[in-house]
Amino acid sequence: MEKIILDVDTGIDDALAILYAIESKRLDILGITTVNGNVPLDFVTKNTLKILQLADRRDIKVYPGAEEPYLREPEHEYHVHGTDGIGNALDDMEVTMELEDTFAADFIIDTVNKYPGEVTLVMVGPLTNLALAMKKSPWIKHKIKRLVLMGGIVSKAGYGNKLPTSEFNIFADAEAAKVVFHKGLDITMVSLDVTHQTQLNMDHINELEGTKYFDYVKDSTEIYRSYGEKLHGKNECSLHDPLTIGYVLDESYVETVPVYVDVETQSPLSYGQTIADFRGRLGKEPNMKVCTAVDGERFVKDFINTLKK
């Protein structure tokens, strides 16, 4: 099984990604690190612990990370994820698991050093923890197997979910993303270009009826689906973060191309925009693979079937 560290800012789709990773039974989850993002860090860590309790996976340890972005002040997405980050679906659940004492960036450093060349970092929130880890221990870039991240948007036809051309995870800490993008890592960026083509609706959710996740998935995604309906006229939501797990499990879900990508950190109109140089105008070698197409229907089917097991 592939060894992974899962880095989350647990809102609704992060929680679904955690469940997908667990129920796939095909990933060795060495630990989950948390980061400020969709909601403040306290909510993120509490949500993550609740999801692990729901999945009955108390053996997976959670390591709290950055409370704020690399340089700037935090912004959150309550209108998308609800007041607690997971649609208030587990309000009645008491947290009985405990957080680890080790800071997330230190856990990343220690784990990558323990398993050099074996650990895939799956990061579905802002990249703050990794930027901090590489600032403290620059040499770990040679020991990370690969980085698969959910973030960004690169196509002309796409649109951002924060600013017109900016995706939230990158916007939430563009400086950290800029640091990470230029460290020479093996990076795959699973962007809004493809995640917007992975829609979860009530027909899919009803397939989970009778399983331990039915009520949670239905209740937690209600605000998320309503937001999608307000934007697009359909009561459905994108499986942004779960697709990142899907790529780690089966790369054939998406098509990728190597390209040089940088991050805008100066303009207030396009802060956090991921700029992909598809034509090579900047004369720089590709620094990552970006996703250009997805078999969304096959992926969503696998996501549902995995949670039904």
Short mmCIF file of C-alpha atoms in Angstrom, two decimals:
data_model
loop_
_atom_site.label_atom_id
_atom_site.label_comp_id
_atom_site.label_asym_id
_atom_site.label_seq_id
_atom_site.Cartn_x
_atom_site.Cartn_y
_atom_site.Cartn_z
CA MET A 1 0.00 0.00 0.00
CA GLU A 2 1.17 3.50 -0.77
CA LYS A 3 2.28 5.45 2.28
CA ILE A 4 0.58 8.84 2.52
CA ILE A 5 0.31 11.83 4.79
CA LEU A 6 -3.06 13.50 4.30
CA ASP A 7 -3.04 17.25 4.94
CA VAL A 8 -6.52 18.76 5.38
CA ASP A 9 -8.45 21.90 6.28
CA THR A 10 -11.48 19.80 7.06
CA GLY A 11 -14.52 21.22 5.50
CA ILE A 12 -17.14 19.11 3.80
CA ASP A 13 -15.15 17.74 0.87
CA ASP A 14 -12.02 17.17 2.98
CA ALA A 15 -14.10 14.96 5.26
CA LEU A 16 -15.34 12.98 2.27
CA ALA A 17 -11.74 12.61 1.07
CA ILE A 18 -10.73 11.21 4.46
CA LEU A 19 -13.55 8.65 4.34
CA TYR A 20 -12.69 7.72 0.75
CA ALA A 21 -9.03 7.20 1.65
CA ILE A 22 -9.92 5.08 4.66
CA GLU A 23 -12.56 2.93 3.00
CA SER A 24 -10.44 2.30 -0.09
CA LYS A 25 -8.31 -0.02 2.10
CA ARG A 26 -5.50 0.68 -0.35
CA LEU A 27 -3.61 3.49 1.38
CA ASP A 28 -1.32 3.38 4.40
CA ILE A 29 -2.34 6.59 6.15
CA LEU A 30 0.69 7.44 8.29
CA GLY A 31 -1.05 10.43 9.83
CA ILE A 32 -3.35 13.35 9.11
CA THR A 33 -2.08 16.91 9.44
CA THR A 34 -4.42 19.84 9.82
CA VAL A 35 -4.15 23.42 8.58
CA ASN A 36 -6.12 26.64 8.80
CA GLY A 37 -8.29 27.03 5.71
CA ASN A 38 -11.99 26.41 5.13
CA VAL A 39 -12.49 27.11 8.85
CA PRO A 40 -10.12 28.03 11.70
CA LEU A 41 -7.67 25.38 12.88
CA ASP A 42 -9.64 24.49 16.04
CA PHE A 43 -12.66 23.59 13.92
CA VAL A 44 -10.49 21.76 11.38
CA THR A 45 -8.89 19.52 14.00
CA LYS A 46 -12.18 18.84 15.79
CA ASN A 47 -13.86 17.96 12.49
CA THR A 48 -11.01 15.65 11.55
CA LEU A 49 -11.23 13.78 14.84
CA LYS A 50 -14.99 13.43 14.47
CA ILE A 51 -14.62 11.95 10.99
CA LEU A 52 -12.09 9.42 12.26
CA GLN A 53 -14.49 8.49 15.07
CA LEU A 54 -17.30 8.11 12.54
CA ALA A 55 -15.10 5.78 10.50
CA ASP A 56 -13.97 3.95 13.66
CA ARG A 57 -10.31 4.64 12.86
CA ARG A 58 -8.94 5.87 16.15
CA ASP A 59 -5.58 4.40 15.21
CA ILE A 60 -4.94 7.21 12.73
CA LYS A 61 -3.18 10.07 14.49
CA VAL A 62 -3.94 13.76 13.89
CA TYR A 63 -1.22 16.41 14.04
CA PRO A 64 -2.30 20.07 14.35
CA GLY A 65 -0.56 22.51 12.02
CA ALA A 66 -0.50 26.15 11.01
CA GLU A 67 -3.11 28.41 12.57
CA GLU A 68 -2.60 31.10 9.95
CA PRO A 69 -1.12 31.53 6.45
CA TYR A 70 2.59 31.86 5.74
CA LEU A 71 2.45 35.68 5.59
CA ARG A 72 -1.08 37.04 5.50
CA GLU A 73 -4.25 37.03 7.57
CA PRO A 74 -6.62 34.04 7.30
CA GLU A 75 -9.91 33.97 5.41
CA HIS A 76 -12.54 31.25 5.74
CA GLU A 77 -15.46 29.74 3.79
CA TYR A 78 -18.36 29.50 6.25
CA HIS A 79 -20.96 30.24 3.55
CA VAL A 80 -19.91 27.08 1.71
CA HIS A 81 -19.11 24.70 4.58
CA GLY A 82 -21.39 25.86 7.39
CA THR A 83 -20.53 27.38 10.74
CA ASP A 84 -18.45 24.40 11.84
CA GLY A 85 -17.00 23.38 8.46
CA ILE A 86 -18.85 20.09 7.95
CA GLY A 87 -22.39 21.37 7.55
CA ASN A 88 -23.10 20.93 11.29
CA ALA A 89 -23.78 17.27 10.53
CA LEU A 90 -21.97 15.93 13.60
CA ASP A 91 -22.96 18.54 16.17
CA ASP A 92 -24.13 15.83 18.58
CA MET A 93 -20.87 13.88 18.44
CA GLU A 94 -18.50 14.34 21.36
CA VAL A 95 -14.80 14.35 20.52
CA THR A 96 -13.14 11.60 22.54
CA MET A 97 -9.93 11.23 20.52
CA GLU A 98 -6.92 13.36 21.36
CA LEU A 99 -4.63 15.35 19.13
CA GLU A 100 -0.94 14.54 18.96
CA ASP A 101 1.56 16.95 20.51
CA THR A 102 3.83 17.08 17.46
CA PHE A 103 3.40 20.09 15.16
CA ALA A 104 2.29 19.10 11.64
CA ALA A 105 5.39 20.46 9.87
CA ASP A 106 7.63 18.51 12.25
CA PHE A 107 5.60 15.36 11.70
CA ILE A 108 6.05 15.75 7.94
CA ILE A 109 9.80 16.18 8.38
CA ASP A 110 10.14 13.23 10.75
CA THR A 111 8.02 10.91 8.62
CA VAL A 112 9.71 11.73 5.33
CA ASN A 113 13.10 11.16 6.99
CA LYS A 114 11.87 7.82 8.38
CA TYR A 115 10.62 6.64 4.96
CA PRO A 116 12.82 8.42 2.39
CA GLY A 117 11.39 8.23 -1.11
CA GLU A 118 8.27 6.37 0.04
CA VAL A 119 5.82 9.00 1.29
CA THR A 120 3.24 10.69 -0.92
CA LEU A 121 1.92 13.98 0.48
CA VAL A 122 -1.76 14.38 -0.34
CA MET A 123 -2.63 17.99 0.44
CA VAL A 124 -6.21 19.19 0.00
CA GLY A 125 -5.99 22.53 1.78
CA PRO A 126 -3.57 25.48 1.81
CA LEU A 127 0.08 24.42 1.53
CA THR A 128 1.22 26.22 4.69
CA ASN A 129 2.42 23.14 6.60
CA LEU A 130 4.65 21.95 3.77
CA ALA A 131 6.09 25.42 3.17
CA LEU A 132 6.97 25.61 6.87
CA ALA A 133 8.45 22.11 6.84
CA MET A 134 10.70 22.90 3.87
CA LYS A 135 11.76 26.19 5.41
CA LYS A 136 12.89 24.35 8.55
CA SER A 137 14.37 21.34 6.74
CA PRO A 138 15.08 22.22 3.07
CA TRP A 139 16.64 18.82 2.35
CA ILE A 140 13.37 16.93 2.77
CA LYS A 141 12.49 17.91 -0.80
CA HIS A 142 14.84 15.14 -1.89
CA LYS A 143 13.05 12.57 0.29
CA ILE A 144 9.40 13.23 -0.60
CA LYS A 145 8.11 10.68 -3.11
CA ARG A 146 5.58 13.06 -4.64
CA LEU A 147 3.05 15.75 -3.81
CA VAL A 148 -0.54 15.48 -5.01
CA LEU A 149 -2.50 18.62 -4.22
CA MET A 150 -6.01 19.91 -4.72
CA GLY A 151 -5.83 23.51 -5.81
CA GLY A 152 -5.62 26.05 -8.57
CA ILE A 153 -7.27 26.53 -11.92
CA VAL A 154 -5.44 26.78 -15.22
CA SER A 155 -7.80 26.64 -18.21
CA LYS A 156 -9.26 29.63 -20.05
CA ALA A 157 -12.72 28.12 -19.71
CA GLY A 158 -12.44 27.69 -15.96
CA TYR A 159 -13.54 29.98 -13.20
CA GLY A 160 -12.33 30.43 -9.65
CA ASN A 161 -14.25 29.72 -6.47
CA LYS A 162 -12.72 32.66 -4.58
CA LEU A 163 -11.71 35.38 -7.03
CA PRO A 164 -12.68 35.17 -10.72
CA THR A 165 -9.40 33.41 -11.55
CA SER A 166 -8.37 32.06 -8.13
CA GLU A 167 -9.17 28.79 -6.38
CA PHE A 168 -9.65 28.91 -2.60
CA ASN A 169 -6.83 26.60 -1.38
CA ILE A 170 -4.18 28.54 -3.29
CA PHE A 171 -5.81 31.91 -2.51
CA ALA A 172 -5.86 31.03 1.20
CA ASP A 173 -2.05 30.96 1.24
CA ALA A 174 -0.62 31.95 -2.12
CA GLU A 175 2.81 32.67 -0.65
CA ALA A 176 3.06 29.13 0.71
CA ALA A 177 1.99 27.73 -2.66
CA LYS A 178 4.64 29.82 -4.42
CA VAL A 179 7.30 28.42 -2.08
CA VAL A 180 6.20 24.83 -2.64
CA PHE A 181 5.84 25.12 -6.42
CA HIS A 182 9.49 26.10 -6.83
CA LYS A 183 11.22 23.49 -4.66
CA GLY A 184 11.70 20.88 -7.36
CA LEU A 185 9.15 18.38 -6.03
CA ASP A 186 7.28 15.85 -8.14
CA ILE A 187 3.91 17.65 -8.12
CA THR A 188 0.52 16.85 -9.57
CA MET A 189 -2.07 19.62 -9.25
CA VAL A 190 -5.69 18.45 -9.27
CA SER A 191 -7.40 21.72 -10.10
CA LEU A 192 -10.92 23.08 -10.42
CA ASP A 193 -10.66 22.41 -14.14
CA VAL A 194 -11.37 18.74 -13.41
CA THR A 195 -12.91 18.74 -9.93
CA HIS A 196 -15.84 20.82 -11.18
CA GLN A 197 -16.68 17.84 -13.40
CA THR A 198 -17.20 15.48 -10.44
CA GLN A 199 -20.69 16.25 -9.20
CA LEU A 200 -22.35 14.46 -6.28
CA ASN A 201 -26.17 14.60 -6.22
CA MET A 202 -28.98 13.04 -4.20
CA ASP A 203 -29.25 10.08 -6.57
CA HIS A 204 -25.67 9.20 -5.69
CA ILE A 205 -26.21 9.82 -1.99
CA ASN A 206 -29.33 7.65 -1.90
CA GLU A 207 -27.17 4.73 -2.99
CA LEU A 208 -25.57 4.93 0.46
CA GLU A 209 -28.89 4.33 2.26
CA GLY A 210 -28.46 1.59 4.83
CA THR A 211 -24.74 2.27 5.29
CA LYS A 212 -23.10 4.02 8.23
CA TYR A 213 -22.27 7.02 6.07
CA PHE A 214 -25.68 7.76 4.53
CA ASP A 215 -26.95 10.23 7.12
CA TYR A 216 -23.61 11.96 7.44
CA VAL A 217 -23.06 12.43 3.70
CA LYS A 218 -26.65 13.57 3.16
CA ASP A 219 -26.65 16.02 6.07
CA SER A 220 -23.13 17.38 5.67
CA THR A 221 -23.49 18.11 1.96
CA GLU A 222 -26.88 19.82 2.23
CA ILE A 223 -25.43 23.34 2.52
CA TYR A 224 -22.77 22.46 -0.05
CA ARG A 225 -25.37 21.19 -2.56
CA SER A 226 -27.59 24.20 -1.90
CA TYR A 227 -24.65 26.47 -2.68
CA GLY A 228 -24.16 24.57 -5.95
CA GLU A 229 -27.84 24.97 -6.75
CA LYS A 230 -27.63 28.70 -6.16
CA LEU A 231 -24.67 28.98 -8.54
CA HIS A 232 -25.58 26.46 -11.24
CA GLY A 233 -29.24 25.58 -10.77
CA LYS A 234 -28.55 21.98 -9.74
CA ASN A 235 -28.65 20.51 -6.24
CA GLU A 236 -25.21 18.94 -6.36
CA CYS A 237 -21.66 19.56 -5.20
CA SER A 238 -18.17 19.02 -6.54
CA LEU A 239 -15.97 16.29 -5.06
CA HIS A 240 -12.86 18.47 -5.15
CA ASP A 241 -10.77 16.81 -2.45
CA PRO A 242 -11.96 13.22 -2.99
CA LEU A 243 -10.76 13.40 -6.61
CA THR A 244 -7.26 14.04 -5.28
CA ILE A 245 -7.49 10.76 -3.36
CA GLY A 246 -8.96 9.19 -6.48
CA TYR A 247 -5.90 10.21 -8.49
CA VAL A 248 -3.58 8.61 -5.93
CA LEU A 249 -5.63 5.40 -6.12
CA ASP A 250 -5.99 5.38 -9.91
CA GLU A 251 -4.18 7.91 -12.08
CA SER A 252 -6.31 6.94 -15.09
CA TYR A 253 -9.21 9.00 -13.72
CA VAL A 254 -7.53 12.11 -15.12
CA GLU A 255 -5.33 13.20 -17.99
CA THR A 256 -2.31 15.33 -17.15
CA VAL A 257 0.28 17.40 -18.98
CA PRO A 258 3.63 18.73 -17.69
CA VAL A 259 3.72 22.52 -17.52
CA TYR A 260 5.38 25.39 -15.68
CA VAL A 261 3.02 26.96 -13.14
CA ASP A 262 3.54 30.04 -10.98
CA VAL A 263 1.32 31.83 -8.46
CA GLU A 264 0.23 35.47 -8.47
CA THR A 265 0.87 37.07 -5.07
CA GLN A 266 0.80 40.80 -5.83
CA SER A 267 -2.42 41.80 -7.59
CA PRO A 268 -5.55 42.22 -5.46
CA LEU A 269 -7.61 41.34 -8.56
CA SER A 270 -5.92 37.99 -9.20
CA TYR A 271 -4.19 37.08 -5.94
CA GLY A 272 -3.78 33.32 -5.74
CA GLN A 273 -4.18 32.73 -9.48
CA THR A 274 -2.23 29.74 -10.77
CA ILE A 275 -0.70 30.77 -14.08
CA ALA A 276 0.18 27.86 -16.36
CA ASP A 277 2.62 28.52 -19.20
CA PHE A 278 1.24 26.00 -21.70
CA ARG A 279 3.06 27.63 -24.63
CA GLY A 280 6.45 27.86 -22.95
CA ARG A 281 6.61 31.63 -23.28
CA LEU A 282 8.56 31.98 -20.03
CA GLY A 283 11.25 29.56 -21.16
CA LYS A 284 11.10 27.53 -17.95
CA GLU A 285 10.99 23.77 -17.53
CA PRO A 286 7.70 22.25 -16.29
CA ASN A 287 7.49 22.11 -12.50
CA MET A 288 4.36 19.98 -12.21
CA LYS A 289 1.69 17.99 -13.98
CA VAL A 290 -1.70 19.66 -14.29
CA CYS A 291 -4.98 17.87 -14.94
CA THR A 292 -6.72 18.64 -18.21
CA ALA A 293 -9.53 16.04 -18.37
CA VAL A 294 -11.35 13.67 -16.02
CA ASP A 295 -13.57 10.62 -16.25
CA GLY A 296 -15.91 12.16 -13.71
CA GLU A 297 -18.71 9.63 -13.97
CA ARG A 298 -16.40 6.65 -13.38
CA PHE A 299 -14.73 8.41 -10.46
CA VAL A 300 -17.98 9.36 -8.70
CA LYS A 301 -19.24 5.80 -9.13
CA ASP A 302 -16.09 4.46 -7.46
CA PHE A 303 -16.37 7.03 -4.67
CA ILE A 304 -19.91 5.91 -3.86
CA ASN A 305 -19.12 2.20 -4.20
CA THR A 306 -16.14 2.62 -1.88
CA LEU A 307 -18.24 4.24 0.84
CA LYS A 308 -20.88 1.51 0.45
CA LYS A 309 -18.44 -1.27 1.39
#
